[in-house]
């Protein structure tokens, strides 16, 4: 499955983004992973369904509340 995302990985690397692919195995994993971000993260790409997207958004909100990241709107 991970090879599916290598196209995105290669494009981002080409334009100077340091990239990391994180995979989830069960519900709640995405939210936990994303809560660990900090202000050094410029971009988050998510592939999955509406549940994955919900976890990503919730995790980012919690990271802001806990002070790990500053809101960038």
GROMACS .gro file of N, CA, C and O in nm:
model
  292
    1UNK      N    1   0.081  -0.121   0.000
    1UNK     CA    2   0.000   0.000   0.000
    1UNK      C    3   0.085   0.126   0.000
    1UNK      O    4   0.047   0.225  -0.058
    2UNK      N    5   0.194   0.126   0.068
    2UNK     CA    6   0.274   0.247   0.082
    2UNK      C    7   0.325   0.298  -0.053
    2UNK      O    8   0.342   0.417  -0.072
    3UNK      N    9   0.344   0.211  -0.150
    3UNK     CA   10   0.392   0.255  -0.281
    3UNK      C   11   0.291   0.347  -0.349
    3UNK      O   12   0.329   0.427  -0.434
    4UNK      N   13   0.164   0.340  -0.314
    4UNK     CA   14   0.062   0.428  -0.370
    4UNK      C   15   0.096   0.574  -0.345
    4UNK      O   16   0.067   0.660  -0.428
    5UNK      N   17   0.156   0.605  -0.234
    5UNK     CA   18   0.183   0.742  -0.196
    5UNK      C   19   0.320   0.792  -0.238
    5UNK      O   20   0.352   0.908  -0.219
    6UNK      N   21   0.403   0.708  -0.296
    6UNK     CA   22   0.537   0.749  -0.334
    6UNK      C   23   0.538   0.861  -0.437
    6UNK      O   24   0.630   0.941  -0.439
    7UNK      N   25   0.436   0.870  -0.522
    7UNK     CA   26   0.428   0.980  -0.618
    7UNK      C   27   0.421   1.113  -0.547
    7UNK      O   28   0.493   1.207  -0.582
    8UNK      N   29   0.337   1.124  -0.445
    8UNK     CA   30   0.328   1.246  -0.366
    8UNK      C   31   0.458   1.273  -0.294
    8UNK      O   32   0.507   1.385  -0.289
    9UNK      N   33   0.514   1.169  -0.237
    9UNK     CA   34   0.640   1.179  -0.164
    9UNK      C   35   0.749   1.236  -0.253
    9UNK      O   36   0.819   1.331  -0.216
   10UNK      N   37   0.762   1.182  -0.373
   10UNK     CA   38   0.866   1.226  -0.466
   10UNK      C   39   0.847   1.372  -0.508
   10UNK      O   40   0.943   1.448  -0.516
   11UNK      N   41   0.723   1.411  -0.534
   11UNK     CA   42   0.695   1.549  -0.574
   11UNK      C   43   0.729   1.646  -0.461
   11UNK      O   44   0.794   1.749  -0.483
   12UNK      N   45   0.688   1.613  -0.339
   12UNK     CA   46   0.716   1.701  -0.225
   12UNK      C   47   0.866   1.713  -0.201
   12UNK      O   48   0.917   1.822  -0.174
   13UNK      N   49   0.937   1.603  -0.210
   13UNK     CA   50   1.083   1.605  -0.191
   13UNK      C   51   1.149   1.691  -0.300
   13UNK      O   52   1.243   1.764  -0.273
   14UNK      N   53   1.098   1.681  -0.423
   14UNK     CA   54   1.153   1.757  -0.535
   14UNK      C   55   1.147   1.907  -0.506
   14UNK      O   56   1.236   1.983  -0.544
   15UNK      N   57   1.041   1.951  -0.438
   15UNK     CA   58   1.024   2.093  -0.408
   15UNK      C   59   1.076   2.132  -0.269
   15UNK      O   60   1.042   2.238  -0.218
   16UNK      N   61   1.157   2.047  -0.211
   16UNK     CA   62   1.227   2.082  -0.089
   16UNK      C   63   1.157   2.051   0.042
   16UNK      O   64   1.204   2.090   0.147
   17UNK      N   65   1.045   1.981   0.037
   17UNK     CA   66   0.976   1.945   0.161
   17UNK      C   67   1.040   1.821   0.222
   17UNK      O   68   1.065   1.723   0.153
   18UNK      N   69   1.068   1.828   0.349
   18UNK     CA   70   1.109   1.708   0.422
   18UNK      C   71   0.980   1.630   0.446
   18UNK      O   72   0.883   1.683   0.498
   19UNK      N   73   0.978   1.504   0.406
   19UNK     CA   74   0.853   1.429   0.411
   19UNK      C   75   0.865   1.303   0.496
   19UNK      O   76   0.972   1.247   0.513
   20UNK      N   77   0.750   1.265   0.548
   20UNK     CA   78   0.741   1.142   0.627
   20UNK      C   79   0.603   1.082   0.603
   20UNK      O   80   0.504   1.153   0.604
   21UNK      N   81   0.599   0.954   0.579
   21UNK     CA   82   0.473   0.884   0.561
   21UNK      C   83   0.442   0.808   0.690
   21UNK      O   84   0.523   0.730   0.738
   22UNK      N   85   0.326   0.837   0.746
   22UNK     CA   86   0.282   0.769   0.869
   22UNK      C   87   0.156   0.691   0.837
   22UNK      O   88   0.061   0.744   0.780
   23UNK      N   89   0.155   0.565   0.872
   23UNK     CA   90   0.041   0.479   0.845
   23UNK      C   91  -0.036   0.450   0.973
   23UNK      O   92   0.021   0.442   1.081
   24UNK      N   93  -0.167   0.437   0.959
   24UNK     CA   94  -0.252   0.402   1.073
   24UNK      C   95  -0.300   0.259   1.057
   24UNK      O   96  -0.308   0.206   0.947
   25UNK      N   97  -0.333   0.198   1.170
   25UNK     CA   98  -0.381   0.060   1.169
   25UNK      C   99  -0.521   0.046   1.227
   25UNK      O  100  -0.591  -0.049   1.198
   26UNK      N  101  -0.560   0.143   1.311
   26UNK     CA  102  -0.692   0.134   1.372
   26UNK      C  103  -0.745   0.273   1.404
   26UNK      O  104  -0.671   0.371   1.400
   27UNK      N  105  -0.873   0.279   1.434
   27UNK     CA  106  -0.935   0.406   1.469
   27UNK      C  107  -0.863   0.473   1.585
   27UNK      O  108  -0.823   0.406   1.681
   28UNK      N  109  -0.843   0.601   1.576
   28UNK     CA  110  -0.776   0.678   1.680
   28UNK      C  111  -0.628   0.699   1.653
   28UNK      O  112  -0.567   0.789   1.710
   29UNK      N  113  -0.570   0.618   1.566
   29UNK     CA  114  -0.426   0.629   1.537
   29UNK      C  115  -0.390   0.764   1.475
   29UNK      O  116  -0.290   0.826   1.513
   30UNK      N  117  -0.470   0.809   1.378
   30UNK     CA  118  -0.438   0.935   1.309
   30UNK      C  119  -0.441   1.053   1.406
   30UNK      O  120  -0.354   1.139   1.403
   31UNK      N  121  -0.541   1.054   1.493
   31UNK     CA  122  -0.552   1.164   1.590
   31UNK      C  123  -0.431   1.166   1.683
   31UNK      O  124  -0.375   1.272   1.711
   32UNK      N  125  -0.390   1.050   1.729
   32UNK     CA  126  -0.274   1.043   1.818
   32UNK      C  127  -0.147   1.086   1.747
   32UNK      O  128  -0.065   1.160   1.803
   33UNK      N  129  -0.129   1.042   1.623
   33UNK     CA  130  -0.009   1.079   1.547
   33UNK      C  131  -0.003   1.229   1.523
   33UNK      O  132   0.102   1.292   1.540
   34UNK      N  133  -0.114   1.288   1.483
   34UNK     CA  134  -0.115   1.430   1.447
   34UNK      C  135  -0.101   1.521   1.568
   34UNK      O  136  -0.052   1.633   1.558
   35UNK      N  137  -0.140   1.474   1.686
   35UNK     CA  138  -0.123   1.555   1.807
   35UNK      C  139   0.024   1.580   1.838
   35UNK      O  140   0.057   1.674   1.908
   36UNK      N  141   0.112   1.498   1.782
   36UNK     CA  142   0.255   1.514   1.807
   36UNK      C  143   0.323   1.616   1.718
   36UNK      O  144   0.444   1.636   1.727
   37UNK      N  145   0.248   1.685   1.631
   37UNK     CA  146   0.311   1.782   1.542
   37UNK      C  147   0.351   1.907   1.619
   37UNK      O  148   0.303   1.933   1.729
   38UNK      N  149   0.440   1.984   1.560
   38UNK     CA  150   0.479   2.112   1.617
   38UNK      C  151   0.486   2.215   1.505
   38UNK      O  152   0.450   2.187   1.391
   39UNK      N  153   0.533   2.336   1.536
   39UNK     CA  154   0.533   2.445   1.438
   39UNK      C  155   0.628   2.422   1.321
   39UNK      O  156   0.626   2.497   1.225
   40UNK      N  157   0.710   2.319   1.327
   40UNK     CA  158   0.799   2.291   1.214
   40UNK      C  159   0.725   2.224   1.098
   40UNK      O  160   0.775   2.217   0.987
   41UNK      N  161   0.602   2.179   1.123
   41UNK     CA  162   0.521   2.113   1.020
   41UNK      C  163   0.451   2.220   0.937
   41UNK      O  164   0.377   2.303   0.989
   42UNK      N  165   0.476   2.217   0.804
   42UNK     CA  166   0.415   2.314   0.712
   42UNK      C  167   0.292   2.260   0.642
   42UNK      O  168   0.206   2.336   0.600
   43UNK      N  169   0.285   2.129   0.627
   43UNK     CA  170   0.180   2.071   0.544
   43UNK      C  171   0.147   1.931   0.594
   43UNK      O  172   0.236   1.854   0.628
   44UNK      N  173   0.019   1.901   0.599
   44UNK     CA  174  -0.028   1.767   0.633
   44UNK      C  175  -0.116   1.719   0.519
   44UNK      O  176  -0.212   1.786   0.482
   45UNK      N  177  -0.082   1.606   0.461
   45UNK     CA  178  -0.165   1.541   0.359
   45UNK      C  179  -0.225   1.416   0.421
   45UNK      O  180  -0.156   1.342   0.489
   46UNK      N  181  -0.351   1.394   0.395
   46UNK     CA  182  -0.420   1.279   0.450
   46UNK      C  183  -0.486   1.200   0.339
   46UNK      O  184  -0.547   1.258   0.249
   47UNK      N  185  -0.472   1.070   0.344
   47UNK     CA  186  -0.542   0.982   0.249
   47UNK      C  187  -0.626   0.886   0.330
   47UNK      O  188  -0.576   0.817   0.417
   48UNK      N  189  -0.752   0.884   0.304
   48UNK     CA  190  -0.843   0.796   0.377
   48UNK      C  191  -0.986   0.846   0.360
   48UNK      O  192  -1.014   0.928   0.273
   49UNK      N  193  -1.070   0.803   0.445
   49UNK     CA  194  -1.211   0.841   0.439
   49UNK      C  195  -1.244   0.955   0.533
   49UNK      O  196  -1.155   1.021   0.588
   50UNK      N  197  -1.374   0.976   0.554
   50UNK     CA  198  -1.417   1.085   0.639
   50UNK      C  199  -1.375   1.066   0.784
   50UNK      O  200  -1.350   1.162   0.856
   51UNK      N  201  -1.362   0.942   0.828
   51UNK     CA  202  -1.316   0.916   0.965
   51UNK      C  203  -1.171   0.959   0.984
   51UNK      O  204  -1.135   1.019   1.086
   52UNK      N  205  -1.088   0.932   0.886
   52UNK     CA  206  -0.947   0.973   0.892
   52UNK      C  207  -0.937   1.124   0.893
   52UNK      O  208  -0.863   1.182   0.973
   53UNK      N  209  -1.011   1.189   0.805
   53UNK     CA  210  -1.010   1.336   0.801
   53UNK      C  211  -1.055   1.395   0.933
   53UNK      O  212  -0.995   1.489   0.985
   54UNK      N  213  -1.160   1.338   0.992
   54UNK     CA  214  -1.209   1.385   1.121
   54UNK      C  215  -1.100   1.372   1.228
   54UNK      O  216  -1.081   1.463   1.309
   55UNK      N  217  -1.029   1.261   1.228
   55UNK     CA  218  -0.921   1.242   1.326
   55UNK      C  219  -0.809   1.343   1.305
   55UNK      O  220  -0.751   1.394   1.402
   56UNK      N  221  -0.774   1.372   1.180
   56UNK     CA  222  -0.668   1.469   1.150
   56UNK      C  223  -0.708   1.607   1.201
   56UNK      O  224  -0.630   1.674   1.269
   57UNK      N  225  -0.829   1.650   1.169
   57UNK     CA  226  -0.876   1.782   1.212
   57UNK      C  227  -0.882   1.789   1.365
   57UNK      O  228  -0.836   1.887   1.426
   58UNK      N  229  -0.935   1.686   1.428
   58UNK     CA  230  -0.943   1.683   1.575
   58UNK      C  231  -0.804   1.687   1.637
   58UNK      O  232  -0.780   1.758   1.735
   59UNK      N  233  -0.712   1.611   1.581
   59UNK     CA  234  -0.575   1.608   1.633
   59UNK      C  235  -0.506   1.742   1.620
   59UNK      O  236  -0.435   1.785   1.711
   60UNK      N  237  -0.527   1.811   1.508
   60UNK     CA  238  -0.468   1.944   1.490
   60UNK      C  239  -0.527   2.041   1.592
   60UNK      O  240  -0.454   2.120   1.653
   61UNK      N  241  -0.659   2.035   1.611
   61UNK     CA  242  -0.723   2.123   1.711
   61UNK      C  243  -0.666   2.097   1.850
   61UNK      O  244  -0.638   2.192   1.925
   62UNK      N  245  -0.648   1.972   1.886
   62UNK     CA  246  -0.591   1.940   2.017
   62UNK      C  247  -0.446   1.986   2.027
   62UNK      O  248  -0.403   2.035   2.133
   63UNK      N  249  -0.370   1.975   1.920
   63UNK     CA  250  -0.231   2.022   1.921
   63UNK      C  251  -0.227   2.173   1.944
   63UNK      O  252  -0.139   2.223   2.015
   64UNK      N  253  -0.324   2.246   1.888
   64UNK     CA  254  -0.332   2.391   1.911
   64UNK      C  255  -0.369   2.419   2.056
   64UNK      O  256  -0.307   2.502   2.122
   65UNK      N  257  -0.469   2.348   2.107
   65UNK     CA  258  -0.514   2.369   2.245
   65UNK      C  259  -0.401   2.341   2.344
   65UNK      O  260  -0.381   2.415   2.440
   66UNK      N  261  -0.324   2.234   2.320
   66UNK     CA  262  -0.215   2.198   2.410
   66UNK      C  263  -0.089   2.282   2.387
   66UNK      O  264   0.009   2.267   2.457
   67UNK      N  265  -0.092   2.371   2.288
   67UNK     CA  266   0.020   2.462   2.265
   67UNK      C  267   0.134   2.403   2.184
   67UNK      O  268   0.241   2.461   2.177
   68UNK      N  269   0.112   2.287   2.119
   68UNK     CA  270   0.217   2.230   2.035
   68UNK      C  271   0.238   2.309   1.907
   68UNK      O  272   0.347   2.314   1.853
   69UNK      N  273   0.129   2.367   1.856
   69UNK     CA  274   0.136   2.445   1.733
   69UNK      C  275   0.058   2.575   1.750
   69UNK      O  276  -0.034   2.583   1.829
   70UNK      N  277   0.098   2.675   1.672
   70UNK     CA  278   0.024   2.801   1.667
   70UNK      C  279  -0.070   2.794   1.549
   70UNK      O  280  -0.033   2.745   1.442
   71UNK      N  281  -0.192   2.846   1.564
   71UNK     CA  282  -0.285   2.844   1.449
   71UNK      C  283  -0.230   2.927   1.334
   71UNK      O  284  -0.179   3.036   1.354
   72UNK      N  285  -0.237   2.871   1.214
   72UNK     CA  286  -0.192   2.942   1.094
   72UNK      C  287  -0.309   2.947   0.997
   72UNK      O  288  -0.334   2.852   0.925
   73UNK      N  289  -0.378   3.058   0.998
   73UNK     CA  290  -0.496   3.070   0.911
   73UNK      C  291  -0.475   3.182   0.814
   73UNK      O  292  -0.423   3.284   0.843
   0.00000   0.00000   0.00000
